[in-house]
Short mmCIF file of N, CA and C in Angstrom, two decimals:
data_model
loop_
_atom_site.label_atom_id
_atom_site.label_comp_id
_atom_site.label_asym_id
_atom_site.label_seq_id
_atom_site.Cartn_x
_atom_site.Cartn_y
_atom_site.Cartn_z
N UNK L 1 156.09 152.15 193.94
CA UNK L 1 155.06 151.70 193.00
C UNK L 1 155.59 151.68 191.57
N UNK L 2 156.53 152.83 190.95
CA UNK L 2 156.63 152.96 189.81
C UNK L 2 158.07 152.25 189.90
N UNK L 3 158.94 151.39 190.49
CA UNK L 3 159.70 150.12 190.76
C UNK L 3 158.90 148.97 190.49
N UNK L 4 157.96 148.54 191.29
CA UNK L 4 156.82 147.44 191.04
C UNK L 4 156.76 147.43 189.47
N UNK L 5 156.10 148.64 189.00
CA UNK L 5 155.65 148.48 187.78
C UNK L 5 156.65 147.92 186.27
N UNK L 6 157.53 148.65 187.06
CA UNK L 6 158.90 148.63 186.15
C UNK L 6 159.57 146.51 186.12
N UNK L 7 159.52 146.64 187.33
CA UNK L 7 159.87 144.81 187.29
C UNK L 7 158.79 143.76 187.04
N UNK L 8 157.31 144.40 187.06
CA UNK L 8 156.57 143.38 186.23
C UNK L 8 156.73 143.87 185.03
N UNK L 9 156.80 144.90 184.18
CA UNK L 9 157.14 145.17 182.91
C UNK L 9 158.30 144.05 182.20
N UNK L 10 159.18 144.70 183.06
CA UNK L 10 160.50 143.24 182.76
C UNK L 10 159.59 142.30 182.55
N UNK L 11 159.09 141.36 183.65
CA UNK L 11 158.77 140.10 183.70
C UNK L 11 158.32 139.78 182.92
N UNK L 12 157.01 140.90 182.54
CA UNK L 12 156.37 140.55 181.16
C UNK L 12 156.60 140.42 179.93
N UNK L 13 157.44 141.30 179.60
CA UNK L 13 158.76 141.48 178.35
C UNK L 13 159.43 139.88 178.14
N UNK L 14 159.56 139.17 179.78
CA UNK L 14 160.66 138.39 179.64
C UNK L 14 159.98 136.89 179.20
N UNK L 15 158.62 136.85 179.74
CA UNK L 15 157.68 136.37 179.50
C UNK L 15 157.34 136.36 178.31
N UNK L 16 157.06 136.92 177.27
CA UNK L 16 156.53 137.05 176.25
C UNK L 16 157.21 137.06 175.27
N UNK L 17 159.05 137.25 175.56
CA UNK L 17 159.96 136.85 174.65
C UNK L 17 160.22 135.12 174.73
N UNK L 18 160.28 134.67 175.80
CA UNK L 18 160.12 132.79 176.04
C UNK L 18 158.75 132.44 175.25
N UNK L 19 157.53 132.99 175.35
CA UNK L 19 156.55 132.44 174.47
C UNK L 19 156.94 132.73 173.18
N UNK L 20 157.80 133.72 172.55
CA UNK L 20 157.86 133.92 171.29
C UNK L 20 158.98 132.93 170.60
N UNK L 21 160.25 132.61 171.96
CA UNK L 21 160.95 131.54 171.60
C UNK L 21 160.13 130.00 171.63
N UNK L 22 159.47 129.72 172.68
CA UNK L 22 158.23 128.36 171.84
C UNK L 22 157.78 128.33 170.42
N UNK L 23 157.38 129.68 170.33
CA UNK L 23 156.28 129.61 169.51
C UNK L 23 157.73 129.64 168.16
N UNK L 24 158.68 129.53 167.85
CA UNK L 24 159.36 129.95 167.06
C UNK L 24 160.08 127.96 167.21
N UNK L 25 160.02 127.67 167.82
CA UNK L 25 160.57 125.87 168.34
C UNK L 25 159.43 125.25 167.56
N UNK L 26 158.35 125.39 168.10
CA UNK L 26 157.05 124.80 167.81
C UNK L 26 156.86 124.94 166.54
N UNK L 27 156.85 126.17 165.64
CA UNK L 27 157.10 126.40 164.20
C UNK L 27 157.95 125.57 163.37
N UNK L 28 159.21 125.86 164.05
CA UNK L 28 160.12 124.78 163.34
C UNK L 28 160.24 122.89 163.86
N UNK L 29 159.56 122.65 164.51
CA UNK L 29 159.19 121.37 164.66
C UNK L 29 157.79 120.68 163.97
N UNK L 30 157.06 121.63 164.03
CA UNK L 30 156.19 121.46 162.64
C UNK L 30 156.15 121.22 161.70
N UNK L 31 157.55 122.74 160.82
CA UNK L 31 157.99 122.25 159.48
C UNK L 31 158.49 120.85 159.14
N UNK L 32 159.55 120.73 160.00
CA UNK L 32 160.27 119.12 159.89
C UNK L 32 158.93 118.11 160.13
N UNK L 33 158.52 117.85 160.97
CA UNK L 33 157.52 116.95 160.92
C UNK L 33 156.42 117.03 159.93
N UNK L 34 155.93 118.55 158.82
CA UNK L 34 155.85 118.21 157.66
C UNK L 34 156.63 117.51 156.23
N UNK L 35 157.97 117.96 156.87
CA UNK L 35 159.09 117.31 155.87
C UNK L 35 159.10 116.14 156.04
N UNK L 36 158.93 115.52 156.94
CA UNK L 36 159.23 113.82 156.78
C UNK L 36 157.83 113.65 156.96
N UNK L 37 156.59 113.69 157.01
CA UNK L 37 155.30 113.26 156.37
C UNK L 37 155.28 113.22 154.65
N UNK L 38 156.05 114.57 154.02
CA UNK L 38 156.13 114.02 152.48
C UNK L 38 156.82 113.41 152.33
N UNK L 39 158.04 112.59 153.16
CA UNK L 39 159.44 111.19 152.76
C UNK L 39 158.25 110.22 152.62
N UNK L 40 157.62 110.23 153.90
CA UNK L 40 156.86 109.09 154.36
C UNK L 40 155.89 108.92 153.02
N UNK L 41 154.63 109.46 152.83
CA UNK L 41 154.32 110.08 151.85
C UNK L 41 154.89 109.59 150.10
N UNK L 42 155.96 109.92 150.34
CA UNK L 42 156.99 110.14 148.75
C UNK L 42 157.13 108.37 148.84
N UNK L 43 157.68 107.59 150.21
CA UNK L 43 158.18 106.43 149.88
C UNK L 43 156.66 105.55 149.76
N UNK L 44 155.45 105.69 150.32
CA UNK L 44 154.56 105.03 150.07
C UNK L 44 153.94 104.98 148.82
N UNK L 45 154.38 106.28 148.34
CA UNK L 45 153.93 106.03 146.66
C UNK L 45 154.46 105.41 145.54
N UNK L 46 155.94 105.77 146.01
CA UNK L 46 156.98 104.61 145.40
C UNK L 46 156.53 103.23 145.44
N UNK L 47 156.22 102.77 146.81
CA UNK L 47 156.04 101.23 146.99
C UNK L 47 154.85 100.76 146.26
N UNK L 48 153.93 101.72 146.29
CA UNK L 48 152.18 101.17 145.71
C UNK L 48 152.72 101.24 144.30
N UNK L 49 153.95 102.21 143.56
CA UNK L 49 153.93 102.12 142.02
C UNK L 49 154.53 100.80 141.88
N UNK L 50 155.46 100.29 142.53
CA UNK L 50 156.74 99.42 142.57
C UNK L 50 155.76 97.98 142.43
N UNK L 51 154.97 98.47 143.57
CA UNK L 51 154.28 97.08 143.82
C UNK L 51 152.82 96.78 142.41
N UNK L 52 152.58 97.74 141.89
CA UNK L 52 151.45 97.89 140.80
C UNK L 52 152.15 97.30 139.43
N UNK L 53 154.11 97.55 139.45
CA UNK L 53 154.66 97.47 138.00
C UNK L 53 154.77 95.28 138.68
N UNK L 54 154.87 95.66 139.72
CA UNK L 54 155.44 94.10 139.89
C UNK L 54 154.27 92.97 139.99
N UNK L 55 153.06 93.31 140.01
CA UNK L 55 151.88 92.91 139.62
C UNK L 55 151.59 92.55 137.71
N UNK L 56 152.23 93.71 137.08
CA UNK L 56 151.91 93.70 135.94
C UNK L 56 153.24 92.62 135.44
N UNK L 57 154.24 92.76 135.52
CA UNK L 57 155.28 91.98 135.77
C UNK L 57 154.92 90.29 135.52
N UNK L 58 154.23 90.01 136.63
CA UNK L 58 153.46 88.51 137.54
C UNK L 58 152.55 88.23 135.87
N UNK L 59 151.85 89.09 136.25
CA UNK L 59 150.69 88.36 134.96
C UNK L 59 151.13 88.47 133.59
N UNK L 60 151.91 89.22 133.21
CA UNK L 60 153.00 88.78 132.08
C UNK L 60 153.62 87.25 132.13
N UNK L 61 154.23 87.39 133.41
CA UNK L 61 154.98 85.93 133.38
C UNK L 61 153.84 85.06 132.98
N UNK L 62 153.10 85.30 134.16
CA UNK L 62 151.92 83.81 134.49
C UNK L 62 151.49 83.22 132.66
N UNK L 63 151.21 84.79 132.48
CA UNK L 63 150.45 84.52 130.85
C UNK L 63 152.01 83.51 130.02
N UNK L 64 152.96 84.10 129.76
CA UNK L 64 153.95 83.08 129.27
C UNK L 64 153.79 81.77 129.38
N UNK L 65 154.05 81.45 130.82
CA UNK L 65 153.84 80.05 131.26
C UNK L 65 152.90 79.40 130.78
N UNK L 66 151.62 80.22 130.85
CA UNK L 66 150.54 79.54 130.61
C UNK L 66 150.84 79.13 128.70
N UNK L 67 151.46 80.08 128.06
CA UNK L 67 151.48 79.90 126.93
C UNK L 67 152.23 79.06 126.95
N UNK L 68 153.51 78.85 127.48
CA UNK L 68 154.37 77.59 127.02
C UNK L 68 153.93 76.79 127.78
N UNK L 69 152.88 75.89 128.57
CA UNK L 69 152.83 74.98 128.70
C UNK L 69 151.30 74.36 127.81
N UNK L 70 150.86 75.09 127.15
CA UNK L 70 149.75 75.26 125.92
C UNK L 70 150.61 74.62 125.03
N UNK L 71 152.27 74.99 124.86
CA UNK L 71 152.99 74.19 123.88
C UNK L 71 153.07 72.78 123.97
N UNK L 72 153.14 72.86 124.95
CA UNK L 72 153.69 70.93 125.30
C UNK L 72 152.77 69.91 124.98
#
């Protein structure tokens, strides 16, 4: 009996060190998949500024044009 007890002890030990290695995988697959949600994140804000300066850009031009052909 006190054999029995002793090798589910193991088991359980051995058991509960594999959940602690998941749970230690799972942690660090988290972090990274927070790290590239702020790339993702970081580059979409880039594009909406990029795309907001290149808007302002456009209607600068347009306004020019419009002024030089007011010249003619």
């Amino acid at each position: 009996l006190i054999s029995d007890a002793r090798i589910w002890t193991k088991s359980l030990m051995a058991n509960v060190g594999a959940v602690n290695l998941l749970a230690l995988a799972i942690g660090a697959l988290t972090i990274k998949l927070a790290a590239m949600h702020q790339e993702e994140v970081k580059a979409i804000r880039t594009g909406i500024e990029a795309s907001k300066k290149l808007r302002e850009v456009r209607k600068r031009v347009m306004a020019e044009i419009a002024q030089l052909q007011g010249w003619e």
